Coordinates of C-alpha atoms in Angstrom, one line a residue:
M1 CA -17.7 -40.5 -23.6
T2 CA -14.4 -40.4 -22.9
D3 CA -12.0 -39.4 -19.3
R4 CA -11.0 -36.2 -21.1
R5 CA -13.6 -35.9 -23.2
F6 CA -17.1 -35.2 -23.9
I7 CA -20.3 -33.9 -25.3
A8 CA -22.1 -30.9 -23.6
A9 CA -25.2 -29.1 -25.1
C10 CA -27.0 -25.5 -24.4
V11 CA -31.2 -25.8 -24.8
Q12 CA -31.5 -22.4 -25.6
L13 CA -35.1 -21.0 -24.4
R14 CA -37.6 -18.4 -25.1
S15 CA -38.8 -18.5 -21.8
G16 CA -42.4 -17.3 -20.9
R17 CA -45.2 -16.2 -17.7
E18 CA -46.1 -20.1 -16.9
V19 CA -44.1 -22.6 -15.7
A20 CA -45.6 -26.0 -16.8
S21 CA -45.2 -24.3 -20.5
N22 CA -42.0 -23.8 -19.9
V23 CA -40.8 -27.0 -18.4
S24 CA -42.0 -28.8 -21.1
D25 CA -40.6 -26.2 -23.6
A26 CA -37.1 -27.1 -22.0
S27 CA -37.8 -31.0 -21.6
N28 CA -38.6 -31.2 -25.0
L29 CA -35.1 -29.7 -25.7
I30 CA -32.9 -31.2 -22.9
R31 CA -34.2 -35.1 -24.8
E32 CA -33.0 -33.9 -27.5
A33 CA -30.0 -33.0 -26.4
H34 CA -29.4 -36.3 -25.0
R35 CA -30.5 -37.8 -28.3
R36 CA -27.5 -36.0 -29.5
G37 CA -25.5 -37.6 -27.9
A38 CA -25.1 -34.7 -24.8
H39 CA -23.5 -36.5 -21.6
Y40 CA -24.2 -32.2 -20.4
V41 CA -27.0 -30.7 -20.5
Q42 CA -27.4 -26.2 -19.6
T43 CA -29.8 -24.3 -20.0
P44 CA -30.5 -20.1 -19.4
E45 CA -31.0 -18.1 -16.6
M46 CA -34.7 -17.9 -15.3
T47 CA -35.7 -21.6 -17.2
A48 CA -38.4 -21.9 -16.2
L49 CA -40.0 -18.2 -15.4
M50 CA -39.2 -15.0 -16.6
E51 CA -41.6 -12.2 -14.7
R52 CA -39.8 -9.2 -14.1
G53 CA -42.8 -7.2 -12.2
R54 CA -43.2 -8.5 -8.6
S55 CA -46.5 -8.3 -8.1
R56 CA -46.6 -11.3 -10.7
L57 CA -44.1 -12.7 -9.6
I58 CA -43.5 -13.6 -5.6
P59 CA -46.9 -15.4 -5.7
K60 CA -45.3 -17.8 -8.5
L61 CA -42.4 -18.8 -6.3
H62 CA -41.5 -21.5 -4.1
V63 CA -39.0 -22.6 -1.5
E64 CA -36.4 -25.3 -3.4
Q65 CA -38.1 -28.5 -1.8
S66 CA -41.4 -27.9 -3.0
D67 CA -40.6 -26.1 -6.4
L68 CA -42.6 -28.4 -8.9
A69 CA -39.6 -27.1 -11.4
L70 CA -37.0 -28.6 -10.2
Q71 CA -38.5 -31.3 -9.1
A72 CA -39.6 -32.6 -12.7
F73 CA -35.6 -32.0 -13.5
R74 CA -34.3 -34.1 -11.2
A75 CA -36.5 -36.5 -12.5
L76 CA -35.2 -35.8 -16.3
A77 CA -31.6 -35.7 -15.2
V78 CA -32.1 -39.6 -14.0
E79 CA -34.4 -40.8 -16.7
L80 CA -31.5 -39.4 -19.6
G81 CA -28.8 -40.6 -17.3
I82 CA -27.0 -36.7 -17.6
W83 CA -25.9 -34.1 -15.8
L84 CA -28.4 -31.6 -15.9
H85 CA -28.0 -28.3 -15.6
I86 CA -30.3 -25.6 -14.7
G87 CA -28.8 -22.3 -15.5
S88 CA -31.1 -21.1 -12.9
L89 CA -34.6 -20.7 -11.3
A90 CA -36.0 -18.0 -8.7
I91 CA -36.9 -19.8 -5.8
R92 CA -38.1 -18.2 -2.5
V93 CA -35.8 -17.8 0.1
G94 CA -38.4 -15.4 2.0
P95 CA -42.0 -13.5 1.9
E96 CA -41.0 -10.8 -0.1
Q97 CA -37.6 -12.5 -1.5
A98 CA -36.5 -14.8 -4.6
A99 CA -32.6 -16.6 -5.1
N100 CA -31.3 -16.9 -8.7
R101 CA -30.2 -20.2 -8.1
A102 CA -28.4 -22.4 -10.8
F103 CA -28.8 -26.4 -9.7
L104 CA -26.3 -29.2 -11.3
I105 CA -28.5 -32.6 -10.9
A106 CA -26.2 -35.4 -11.0
P107 CA -27.5 -38.7 -13.8
D108 CA -28.9 -39.9 -9.7
G109 CA -30.7 -36.7 -9.3
V110 CA -28.4 -35.5 -7.2
I111 CA -27.9 -32.5 -6.8
A112 CA -24.5 -31.5 -7.1
A113 CA -24.6 -27.9 -6.5
R114 CA -26.4 -24.8 -5.8
Y115 CA -24.7 -21.5 -7.0
D116 CA -26.7 -18.3 -6.3
K117 CA -26.0 -15.2 -7.7
I118 CA -23.8 -12.9 -7.2
H119 CA -23.8 -9.9 -9.0
M120 CA -27.3 -7.8 -9.4
F121 CA -28.0 -6.6 -12.6
D122 CA -29.4 -3.4 -11.6
V123 CA -29.6 -0.3 -14.5
D124 CA -31.3 2.1 -16.6
L125 CA -30.5 1.2 -20.1
P126 CA -31.3 4.3 -22.9
G127 CA -35.0 3.8 -24.4
G128 CA -36.9 2.8 -21.0
E129 CA -35.3 -0.5 -20.5
S130 CA -35.2 -0.8 -16.5
Y131 CA -33.7 -3.6 -14.1
R132 CA -33.5 -4.0 -10.3
E133 CA -32.4 -7.7 -10.0
S134 CA -31.9 -6.4 -6.2
A135 CA -35.8 -5.5 -5.3
I136 CA -36.1 -9.1 -5.6
Y137 CA -33.4 -11.2 -5.2
K138 CA -30.8 -11.8 -2.8
P139 CA -26.7 -11.9 -4.0
G140 CA -25.1 -14.4 -2.9
D141 CA -21.6 -14.5 -1.3
K142 CA -19.9 -17.8 -2.5
A143 CA -18.3 -18.7 -5.7
V144 CA -18.7 -22.2 -6.3
S145 CA -16.6 -24.6 -8.5
V146 CA -18.1 -28.8 -8.7
D147 CA -16.3 -31.7 -9.7
V148 CA -18.4 -33.8 -12.2
P149 CA -17.0 -37.1 -13.8
W150 CA -15.0 -35.4 -16.5
T151 CA -13.4 -31.9 -14.7
R152 CA -14.4 -29.3 -12.0
L153 CA -17.2 -27.4 -13.6
G154 CA -17.0 -23.4 -12.2
L155 CA -20.4 -22.1 -11.8
S156 CA -21.5 -18.5 -12.0
I157 CA -24.7 -16.7 -14.1
C158 CA -25.5 -14.0 -16.7
Y159 CA -24.5 -10.6 -14.7
D160 CA -21.6 -12.2 -13.1
I161 CA -19.5 -12.2 -16.9
R162 CA -18.5 -8.7 -16.2
F163 CA -16.5 -9.1 -13.1
P164 CA -13.7 -11.0 -14.8
H165 CA -11.5 -11.7 -10.8
L166 CA -14.3 -14.0 -10.5
Y167 CA -13.7 -16.6 -13.4
R168 CA -9.5 -16.3 -12.4
T169 CA -10.7 -17.2 -9.1
L170 CA -12.8 -20.3 -9.8
A171 CA -10.0 -20.9 -12.7
E172 CA -7.1 -20.6 -9.8
A173 CA -9.1 -22.8 -7.6
G174 CA -8.6 -26.4 -10.5
A175 CA -12.0 -25.5 -12.7
E176 CA -11.5 -26.0 -16.9
I177 CA -15.1 -25.2 -17.7
L178 CA -16.7 -21.8 -17.0
A179 CA -20.3 -22.5 -17.4
I180 CA -22.4 -18.5 -17.9
P181 CA -25.8 -19.0 -18.5
A182 CA -27.2 -15.9 -18.9
A183 CA -30.6 -14.2 -20.2
F184 CA -28.6 -11.1 -21.5
T185 CA -30.5 -8.3 -23.1
R186 CA -30.8 -7.5 -26.7
Q187 CA -29.0 -4.3 -26.0
T188 CA -26.1 -5.5 -24.3
G189 CA -25.4 -8.4 -25.6
E190 CA -25.1 -6.7 -29.0
A191 CA -22.5 -4.7 -27.5
H192 CA -20.7 -7.1 -25.9
W193 CA -21.4 -10.8 -25.1
H194 CA -18.4 -12.5 -27.4
V195 CA -16.3 -10.2 -26.3
L196 CA -16.9 -11.2 -22.5
Q197 CA -17.8 -14.5 -23.2
R198 CA -14.6 -14.8 -25.4
A199 CA -12.3 -12.6 -22.7
R200 CA -13.6 -15.2 -19.9
A201 CA -12.2 -18.5 -21.8
I202 CA -9.2 -16.7 -23.1
E203 CA -7.9 -14.8 -19.9
T204 CA -7.5 -18.5 -17.4
G205 CA -7.5 -20.9 -20.4
C206 CA -10.8 -22.5 -20.4
F207 CA -13.9 -23.4 -22.3
V208 CA -16.8 -21.5 -21.7
I209 CA -20.5 -23.1 -22.0
S210 CA -22.8 -20.8 -21.9
A211 CA -26.6 -21.2 -22.9
A212 CA -29.0 -18.2 -23.2
Q213 CA -32.7 -17.0 -23.3
G214 CA -33.4 -15.2 -26.8
G215 CA -36.2 -13.3 -28.5
K216 CA -39.1 -11.3 -27.1
H217 CA -40.9 -12.4 -24.3
E218 CA -44.1 -12.3 -22.5
D219 CA -43.1 -9.7 -20.0
G220 CA -42.2 -7.3 -22.6
R221 CA -38.4 -7.8 -22.3
E222 CA -35.8 -8.9 -25.3
T223 CA -32.9 -11.4 -24.9
Y224 CA -30.3 -11.8 -27.0
G225 CA -29.4 -15.5 -27.2
H226 CA -26.4 -16.8 -29.3
S227 CA -25.5 -19.6 -26.6
L228 CA -22.1 -20.2 -26.7
I229 CA -19.4 -22.7 -26.2
L230 CA -15.8 -21.4 -26.6
D231 CA -12.8 -23.2 -26.2
P232 CA -10.1 -22.2 -24.2
W233 CA -8.0 -20.0 -27.3
G234 CA -10.7 -18.3 -27.1
R235 CA -12.5 -19.9 -30.9
V236 CA -16.0 -20.7 -30.7
L237 CA -17.3 -24.6 -30.8
A238 CA -21.0 -24.0 -31.5
E239 CA -23.2 -20.8 -31.8
A240 CA -27.0 -20.4 -32.0
G241 CA -29.0 -17.4 -33.3
T242 CA -32.6 -15.6 -31.6
E243 CA -34.8 -18.9 -31.5
P244 CA -34.9 -21.3 -29.0
G245 CA -32.9 -24.9 -29.8
V246 CA -30.2 -26.7 -29.0
I247 CA -25.7 -26.8 -30.2
T248 CA -23.2 -29.5 -29.1
A249 CA -19.8 -29.8 -28.9
E250 CA -17.1 -31.7 -28.4
I251 CA -15.1 -30.1 -24.8
D252 CA -12.2 -32.6 -25.3
L253 CA -10.2 -31.1 -21.6
D254 CA -6.7 -32.3 -23.4
L255 CA -5.9 -28.7 -25.2
I256 CA -6.4 -26.8 -21.8
A257 CA -3.3 -28.0 -21.2
K258 CA -1.8 -26.7 -24.2
V259 CA -3.4 -24.0 -24.3
R260 CA -2.4 -22.7 -20.6
G261 CA 1.4 -24.1 -21.8
Q262 CA 1.4 -21.6 -24.8
V263 CA 0.1 -18.3 -22.5
P264 CA 0.6 -18.9 -19.2
S265 CA -1.1 -16.5 -17.5
L266 CA -2.6 -18.0 -14.7
A267 CA 1.0 -19.7 -13.7
N268 CA 2.3 -16.6 -14.3
S269 CA 0.1 -14.2 -11.9
R270 CA 1.1 -12.6 -8.8
H271 CA -0.3 -10.8 -6.0
F272 CA 0.4 -6.9 -5.8
D273 CA -1.4 -4.4 -3.1
P274 CA -3.5 -2.1 -3.8
P275 CA -3.1 0.9 -5.9
V276 CA -1.6 4.3 -4.1
V277 CA -1.9 7.7 -5.3
A278 CA 2.2 8.6 -6.6
Q279 CA 3.7 11.9 -6.0
S280 CA 6.6 12.8 -7.4
E281 CA 9.6 13.6 -4.5
E282 CA 9.6 16.9 -5.0
R283 CA 5.5 16.9 -4.7
A284 CA 6.0 14.6 -1.6
A285 CA 8.8 17.5 -0.1
S286 CA 6.5 21.0 -0.7

């Protein structure tokens, strides 16, 4: 590790319905990432619990201060001396409402940043799959970036990836790495996962680190997997398959200036007024 180089890891999971089991599985893979030399380790969206039904989900949730999964991961970050990014946990914020919340935990166990997922995945898919995140989760309303020893990290979660203005805003605010932990469905992942990840890297000149859920889960959903680490040119540095596991890559932040020098889209960006419907002079005069 140097001031501009470090090892990043993605932990890919197949989280189920039992929090203790999920935390154990995640912790084992986080330890494996540490053994491989990772200084920053990211886990997927919904690391500690994958449960779609409100009646099953809500009784298992806790407020942040008493969430046992978060406590375990904070202790693990201290034990291993790493920056541990829990892609998200379902955190109770009301009697019948949760937040889909990411946590970046520093090596001393302090929560360096929190981010509540902004964009809710509400959709009916061909084949019968249906998702209504907004029925359970309270959306966030703030973009979040945080300084880590090497650079500035921009936070997001899963469906956020389809809203490029969020990532442009993060990059313009100084982010050099974009974190996009996810639980992408298999169907949408096969169609769009790679192209969206590469696009976010290319259009911002940022590294992208995206830990994912993968495989068939206990609650019936199927996620795409393929955790990715990408460089600012959109090249894949590391990729997982569909099974739980760990991928790592060296992040060389000096590459960012080179790429942004070749394609200075951030520097060339201009603000403009919203579009108006244009009319020809002849039509306007009639």
